[in-house]
């Protein structure tokens, strides 16, 4: 179809039809690639299961929703016979979903008029899922063959088995066996093909914490410098597990990486982690990327954190929505990893230039490092409190945190995020900038200014001033407009 589109003039209707074929084949290829990768992991004994106590009824319903429309389009009656109450078992949710998905795919492909799924408890600590279809009956001598890689049932009007891209059933069986269960075919003579999945409901090593869940918050260390790592921290927010893992593996060598599977979990992570940048998908359950971005930018604790949005929506309206939510950059899917890395690096570089200019220049006021309205209001408040206590030698971080009604650790995270300085260094920088302003006014002598801005030693003041701005207080000449 692509070759035809490129070499022929086509009507819009014909173009749409061709693109639908392209999409169908692309999805088929993607499914097959994922199955091949999973199957290769199984062969290499590299597929690890993370068991979690799960509601099997709910998991089956979630998969059913994805297949319901396809069954309807093929005029198939699709019936779920589920118990009235939840049925709980220890399963790897991703692997269990793959087993049921492959059974549904197989059933839809070969059923003539109906598919029935039955879920029931079978014996002590066992569950049983049966997926039946009324397609051509599989011959008795082929009951095991269909679970071999690259074999599949022939066309719908044929009973033959032919070589093909059949990996769904072999993969499903391998995943069932990894669960210490079994998957096999039973045939009701003259009626139905029934695939039966039997799994234990209790596993020896149930992991109750998923990879997305938050780790317990570490106790704050007394030395505030130790709270911050040398590498910047990136929070990846992506609901697709494979994409989340891909981003993690590519960013991990360069940055500290934290993961979340949706915006709600991301907001919880932001309260506990010192995050320097957020890379988020837009379309996600519970809290989507736009809402996440808006909440990050509106919250004083996180408003300084840059947000990069990843989205398949490439239209102008979607871009505007992202920018209105406060996104710092917008990357379209499918994206080049180099492009994303360049965007991240560019944001860090530009922000660091602004921070360095603020730190090294006596004239740059605190407003220059504010990148959002929330940051601007916060910095005005902080500077106002420091100015009010300028000559108080005993004014410190604890007193500043009290005035702002913030915890010491929250204040540290916020000021470090905005300026790269600890709160102590930030207070001292505001004092030194005020000193530079007074020196330019020319109304006071150096030793007077030293005490006005809260330094108890004139020599220490001069030393800190020189280190900060590269010139000594004596070298700052009063401006022409100052009053002597």
XYZ file of C-alpha atoms in Angstrom:
484
model
C 0.000 0.000 0.000
C 2.794 2.484 0.809
C 4.455 1.816 -2.543
C 1.099 2.346 -4.269
C 0.514 5.664 -2.429
C 3.977 6.929 -3.388
C 3.806 5.942 -7.049
C 0.154 6.617 -7.957
C -2.210 9.531 -7.756
C -4.978 8.361 -5.444
C -8.298 9.773 -4.332
C -8.789 10.639 -0.674
C -11.071 7.632 -0.251
C -8.517 5.276 -1.831
C -5.737 6.839 0.264
C -7.761 6.214 3.456
C -8.355 2.579 2.474
C -4.645 2.077 1.763
C -3.669 3.665 5.084
C -6.103 1.412 6.955
C -4.290 -1.596 5.452
C -0.955 -0.054 6.453
C -2.206 0.491 10.012
C -3.547 -3.054 10.279
C -0.284 -4.553 9.007
C 1.808 -2.272 11.219
C -0.149 -3.328 14.314
C 0.179 -6.970 13.283
C 3.946 -6.544 12.858
C 4.227 -4.768 16.216
C 2.271 -7.554 17.961
C 4.441 -10.182 16.312
C 7.655 -8.321 17.246
C 6.542 -8.099 20.865
C 5.633 -11.801 20.879
C 9.015 -12.698 19.358
C 10.795 -10.656 22.019
C 8.744 -12.258 24.788
C 9.294 -15.723 23.328
C 13.031 -15.127 23.070
C 13.056 -14.046 26.738
C 11.234 -17.255 27.654
C 13.786 -19.363 25.782
C 16.654 -17.493 27.438
C 14.987 -17.968 30.852
C 15.007 -14.179 31.154
C 11.315 -13.606 31.757
C 10.809 -12.721 35.424
C 7.320 -12.684 36.940
C 6.278 -10.145 39.572
C 3.328 -11.714 41.347
C 0.665 -9.475 42.741
C -2.547 -10.397 44.565
C -5.058 -9.455 41.859
C -8.777 -9.514 41.085
C -8.866 -11.990 38.154
C -12.456 -11.078 37.291
C -11.423 -7.430 36.845
C -8.327 -8.305 34.771
C -10.441 -10.440 32.407
C -13.007 -7.632 32.073
C -10.226 -5.168 31.199
C -8.985 -7.442 28.385
C -12.530 -8.176 27.179
C -13.213 -4.450 26.641
C -10.339 -4.307 24.128
C -11.723 -7.226 22.070
C -15.471 -6.550 22.284
C -15.603 -4.245 19.240
C -13.577 -6.626 17.026
C -15.918 -9.498 17.914
C -18.958 -7.332 17.116
C -17.479 -6.314 13.742
C -17.153 -10.026 12.893
C -20.758 -10.626 14.074
C -19.586 -12.926 16.878
C -21.539 -13.389 20.108
C -18.963 -12.898 22.891
C -20.130 -14.054 26.319
C -18.393 -13.794 29.703
C -19.580 -16.173 32.430
C -17.971 -14.735 35.553
C -18.656 -15.495 39.224
C -20.738 -12.881 41.096
C -17.895 -12.156 43.541
C -14.276 -11.256 42.886
C -11.866 -14.151 42.461
C -8.383 -13.291 43.745
C -5.090 -14.898 42.774
C -1.356 -14.198 42.749
C -0.472 -13.430 39.117
C 1.901 -11.311 37.114
C -0.692 -8.895 35.714
C 1.171 -8.209 32.469
C 1.770 -11.914 31.773
C -1.806 -12.911 32.693
C -3.141 -10.184 30.369
C -0.968 -11.599 27.553
C -2.322 -15.128 28.102
C -5.976 -13.993 27.981
C -5.300 -11.627 25.033
C -3.776 -14.457 22.999
C -6.696 -16.777 23.817
C -9.151 -14.063 22.734
C -7.189 -13.335 19.525
C -7.167 -17.018 18.645
C -10.888 -17.427 19.414
C -11.941 -14.380 17.361
C -9.841 -15.548 14.425
C -11.422 -19.021 14.175
C -14.925 -18.736 15.745
C -17.904 -18.976 13.403
C -20.587 -17.409 15.552
C -19.742 -17.413 19.267
C -17.047 -17.238 21.934
C -17.615 -18.009 25.606
C -15.234 -17.338 28.505
C -15.917 -19.027 31.840
C -14.052 -18.218 35.060
C -14.411 -20.482 38.077
C -12.629 -21.747 41.149
C -11.446 -25.337 40.626
C -10.454 -27.199 43.756
C -8.371 -25.822 46.580
C -6.128 -22.872 45.610
C -6.821 -23.269 41.882
C -8.638 -21.171 39.311
C -9.804 -22.210 35.890
C -10.416 -20.034 32.807
C -12.086 -21.673 29.788
C -12.242 -19.938 26.408
C -14.353 -21.812 23.870
C -15.166 -21.103 20.231
C -17.390 -22.860 17.682
C -14.878 -22.784 14.814
C -13.825 -25.906 12.878
C -12.790 -28.529 15.408
C -9.061 -29.031 15.770
C -8.141 -32.660 14.998
C -7.257 -34.773 18.034
C -3.710 -35.401 16.755
C -3.114 -31.643 16.456
C -4.038 -30.732 20.060
C -0.346 -30.354 21.020
C 0.956 -29.183 17.641
C -0.896 -25.868 17.950
C 1.266 -25.005 20.978
C 4.475 -25.302 18.934
C 6.092 -22.069 17.679
C 5.370 -21.059 14.069
C 2.478 -23.454 13.602
C -1.079 -22.283 13.275
C -4.458 -23.528 12.135
C -5.116 -23.026 8.447
C -7.761 -20.736 6.936
C -11.181 -20.543 8.560
C -12.647 -22.936 5.983
C -9.821 -25.439 6.406
C -8.938 -27.971 9.077
C -5.280 -28.049 8.085
C -2.370 -26.777 10.090
C 0.165 -24.765 8.190
C 3.447 -23.103 9.021
C 3.034 -19.432 9.882
C 3.610 -16.704 12.428
C 1.825 -18.561 15.233
C 3.462 -17.465 18.462
C 0.428 -16.446 20.520
C -0.520 -19.897 21.864
C 3.071 -21.096 22.514
C 3.766 -17.860 24.399
C 0.510 -18.162 26.381
C 1.380 -21.730 27.387
C 4.912 -20.765 28.439
C 3.565 -17.926 30.580
C 1.010 -20.284 32.159
C 3.799 -22.737 33.001
C 5.871 -19.931 34.505
C 2.892 -19.366 36.816
C 3.185 -23.082 37.770
C -0.056 -23.660 35.875
C -1.034 -25.245 32.581
C -2.788 -24.359 29.326
C -4.229 -27.080 27.104
C -6.930 -27.752 24.539
C -10.025 -29.843 25.214
C -12.497 -30.686 22.467
C -16.188 -31.398 22.942
C -16.978 -33.817 20.111
C -18.937 -32.157 17.357
C -19.245 -28.905 19.266
C -16.469 -26.681 20.594
C -12.744 -26.076 20.878
C -12.108 -25.252 24.550
C -8.813 -23.780 25.726
C -8.406 -24.398 29.459
C -6.091 -22.321 31.660
C -5.470 -23.636 35.177
C -3.441 -21.536 37.623
C -2.675 -21.727 41.351
C -4.281 -18.853 43.273
C -1.368 -18.645 45.744
C 2.288 -18.278 44.731
C 5.294 -18.654 47.031
C 6.759 -15.218 46.332
C 3.973 -12.661 45.998
C 5.312 -9.165 45.502
C 2.744 -6.746 46.817
C 4.526 -3.599 45.611
C 4.426 -2.828 41.904
C 7.345 -1.128 40.205
C 5.326 2.114 39.896
C 4.459 2.373 43.566
C 6.325 4.851 45.689
C 9.212 3.792 47.863
C 8.963 4.849 51.509
C 10.278 8.355 51.996
C 13.816 8.420 53.333
C 14.524 10.265 56.526
C 15.922 13.723 55.854
C 19.673 13.779 56.328
C 21.081 16.397 58.685
C 23.544 17.644 56.083
C 21.277 19.226 53.494
C 23.932 18.947 50.789
C 23.678 15.153 51.013
C 20.024 15.307 49.991
C 21.028 16.124 46.424
C 22.802 13.846 44.007
C 25.377 14.911 41.432
C 23.317 13.728 38.430
C 19.991 15.462 37.643
C 16.869 13.390 38.311
C 14.268 12.799 35.595
C 10.725 11.580 36.287
C 9.274 9.493 33.423
C 5.463 9.409 33.387
C 4.185 6.878 30.845
C 1.329 4.365 31.151
C 2.676 1.985 28.499
C 5.031 -0.395 30.299
C 7.276 -1.105 27.276
C 7.655 2.599 26.424
C 8.335 3.414 30.092
C 11.066 0.766 30.213
C 12.544 1.967 26.900
C 12.795 5.568 28.130
C 14.238 4.371 31.441
C 16.946 2.277 29.738
C 17.987 5.158 27.442
C 18.030 7.877 30.131
C 19.534 5.804 32.974
C 23.185 6.092 31.832
C 22.960 9.914 31.883
C 20.521 10.756 34.695
C 18.930 9.461 37.872
C 15.561 8.159 36.656
C 12.276 7.764 38.570
C 9.200 6.142 36.963
C 5.430 6.558 37.276
C 2.649 4.890 35.263
C 0.235 7.855 35.366
C -0.115 11.460 36.538
C -1.574 10.535 39.921
C 1.450 8.411 40.879
C 3.747 11.108 39.416
C 2.291 13.767 41.755
C 2.930 11.436 44.715
C 6.516 10.907 43.528
C 7.114 14.651 43.213
C 6.336 15.083 46.915
C 9.068 12.613 47.845
C 11.760 12.893 45.175
C 14.040 15.778 44.204
C 13.045 15.860 40.537
C 14.809 18.167 38.061
C 12.701 17.506 34.963
C 9.484 15.631 34.075
C 9.021 13.743 30.787
C 5.344 12.794 30.444
C 2.954 11.151 28.015
C -0.277 13.113 27.421
C -2.939 10.397 27.205
C -2.981 8.437 30.492
C -5.576 7.060 32.919
C -6.604 8.816 36.171
C -4.544 12.006 35.730
C -3.415 12.774 32.156
C -0.321 14.687 31.059
C -2.061 18.052 30.621
C -3.596 17.930 34.092
C -0.274 16.755 35.570
C 1.577 19.644 33.915
C -0.998 22.187 35.125
C -0.752 20.893 38.697
C 3.065 20.916 38.643
C 3.154 24.517 37.424
C 0.461 25.733 39.843
C 2.043 24.180 42.948
C 4.740 26.307 44.598
C 6.664 23.158 45.612
C 7.068 22.022 41.996
C 6.424 25.042 39.733
C 10.149 25.373 38.907
C 10.335 21.846 37.408
C 10.450 21.803 33.573
C 7.953 19.513 31.807
C 8.481 17.842 28.423
C 5.350 16.369 26.833
C 5.410 13.275 24.618
C 2.341 12.830 22.463
C 1.044 11.215 19.305
C -1.271 14.215 18.851
C 0.632 16.434 16.465
C -2.083 18.990 15.657
C -1.807 22.670 16.576
C -4.720 22.515 19.053
C -2.932 19.829 21.090
C 0.305 21.841 21.051
C -1.531 24.944 22.282
C -3.178 22.906 25.070
C 0.254 21.675 26.140
C 1.766 25.152 26.147
C -1.225 26.571 28.021
C -0.738 23.883 30.669
C 2.822 25.206 31.056
C 4.831 22.601 29.110
C 8.424 23.652 28.427
C 8.810 21.436 25.350
C 6.645 19.258 23.122
C 7.973 16.060 21.458
C 5.813 14.184 18.948
C 5.547 10.399 18.886
C 7.113 8.525 17.240
C 10.191 10.484 18.307
C 13.926 10.219 17.828
C 15.672 9.465 21.144
C 18.439 11.871 20.115
C 15.831 14.608 19.726
C 14.440 13.968 23.211
C 17.947 13.883 24.733
C 18.760 17.160 22.970
C 15.575 18.771 24.360
C 16.447 17.655 27.909
C 20.047 18.843 27.568
C 18.901 22.166 26.065
C 16.511 22.865 28.959
C 19.228 22.096 31.534
C 21.815 24.220 29.672
C 19.542 27.266 29.293
C 18.338 27.131 32.888
C 21.876 26.746 34.189
C 22.956 29.845 32.241
C 20.157 31.854 33.889
C 21.083 30.501 37.339
C 24.800 31.222 36.856
C 24.070 34.785 35.718
C 21.955 35.302 38.856
C 24.644 33.845 41.144
C 27.607 35.714 39.628
C 26.116 39.115 38.841
C 25.422 41.638 41.646
C 22.792 43.377 39.490
C 20.644 40.326 38.612
C 17.645 40.285 40.968
C 15.837 37.153 42.126
C 13.022 37.668 39.591
C 15.426 36.702 36.776
C 15.346 33.020 37.804
C 11.540 32.810 38.083
C 10.148 30.794 35.172
C 6.507 30.667 36.252
C 4.113 33.012 38.040
C 4.171 30.691 41.087
C 7.996 30.914 41.187
C 7.854 34.702 40.892
C 5.428 35.038 43.835
C 7.486 32.590 45.923
C 10.773 34.407 45.271
C 9.247 37.814 46.019
C 8.019 36.458 49.347
C 11.398 34.868 50.213
C 13.351 38.016 49.280
C 10.932 40.225 51.215
C 11.386 38.096 54.381
C 15.209 38.133 54.028
C 15.167 41.934 53.437
C 13.029 42.403 56.558
C 15.638 40.495 58.607
C 18.666 41.734 56.692
C 20.680 43.076 59.629
C 19.810 40.141 61.934
C 22.967 38.010 62.140
C 20.959 35.179 63.700
C 18.423 34.947 60.858
C 18.715 31.441 59.355
C 17.024 28.744 57.273
C 14.759 27.542 60.113
C 13.402 31.047 60.674
C 12.853 31.519 56.914
C 11.014 28.165 56.695
C 8.803 29.160 59.670
C 7.903 32.496 58.053
C 6.998 30.688 54.806
C 5.060 27.949 56.660
C 7.176 25.302 54.897
C 9.194 22.370 56.196
C 12.960 22.737 56.024
C 13.210 19.899 53.482
C 10.480 21.423 51.228
C 12.208 24.814 51.354
C 15.528 23.184 50.529
C 14.041 21.298 47.573
C 12.338 24.411 46.211
C 15.260 26.839 46.504
C 17.743 24.263 45.217
C 15.438 23.579 42.261
C 15.101 27.225 41.328
C 18.627 28.486 41.972
C 21.024 25.517 42.490
C 21.795 27.049 45.906
C 21.090 25.739 49.394
C 18.779 28.026 51.417
C 21.782 29.154 53.518
C 23.710 30.152 50.383
C 20.601 31.809 48.947
C 20.139 33.951 52.080
C 23.801 34.942 51.922
C 23.555 35.783 48.209
C 20.539 38.072 48.822
C 22.558 39.807 51.586
C 25.569 40.242 49.257
C 23.404 41.588 46.402
C 21.882 44.099 48.825
C 25.419 45.058 49.885
C 26.377 45.654 46.216
C 23.292 47.876 45.843
C 24.258 49.909 48.953
C 27.861 50.219 47.757
C 26.618 51.654 44.447
C 24.420 54.125 46.302
C 27.539 55.404 48.113
C 25.674 56.419 51.284
C 27.527 54.073 53.649
C 31.090 52.958 54.350
C 32.011 49.289 53.772
C 32.139 48.354 57.471
C 28.674 49.932 57.978
C 27.228 47.997 55.025
C 28.754 44.799 56.415
C 26.598 45.070 59.574
C 23.544 46.384 57.703
C 23.382 43.165 55.670
C 23.916 40.825 58.622
C 27.664 40.050 58.630
C 29.401 40.251 62.027
C 32.928 40.441 60.563
C 34.080 43.005 58.011
C 36.955 40.801 56.774
C 34.644 37.782 56.311
C 32.138 39.987 54.448
C 34.847 41.217 52.050
C 36.108 37.667 51.484
C 32.600 36.328 50.683
C 31.818 39.324 48.436
C 35.026 38.830 46.412
C 34.399 35.091 46.067
C 30.803 35.652 44.938
C 31.200 38.459 42.406
C 34.906 38.374 41.506
C 35.545 41.917 42.799
C 36.162 43.236 46.299
C 33.692 45.702 47.944
C 36.359 48.443 47.528
C 36.237 48.027 43.737
C 32.497 48.810 43.575
C 32.326 52.498 42.752
C 29.250 54.577 43.614
C 27.085 55.221 40.565
C 26.937 58.744 39.132
C 23.324 59.148 40.292
C 24.049 58.192 43.947
C 23.773 60.771 46.692
C 26.934 61.292 48.762
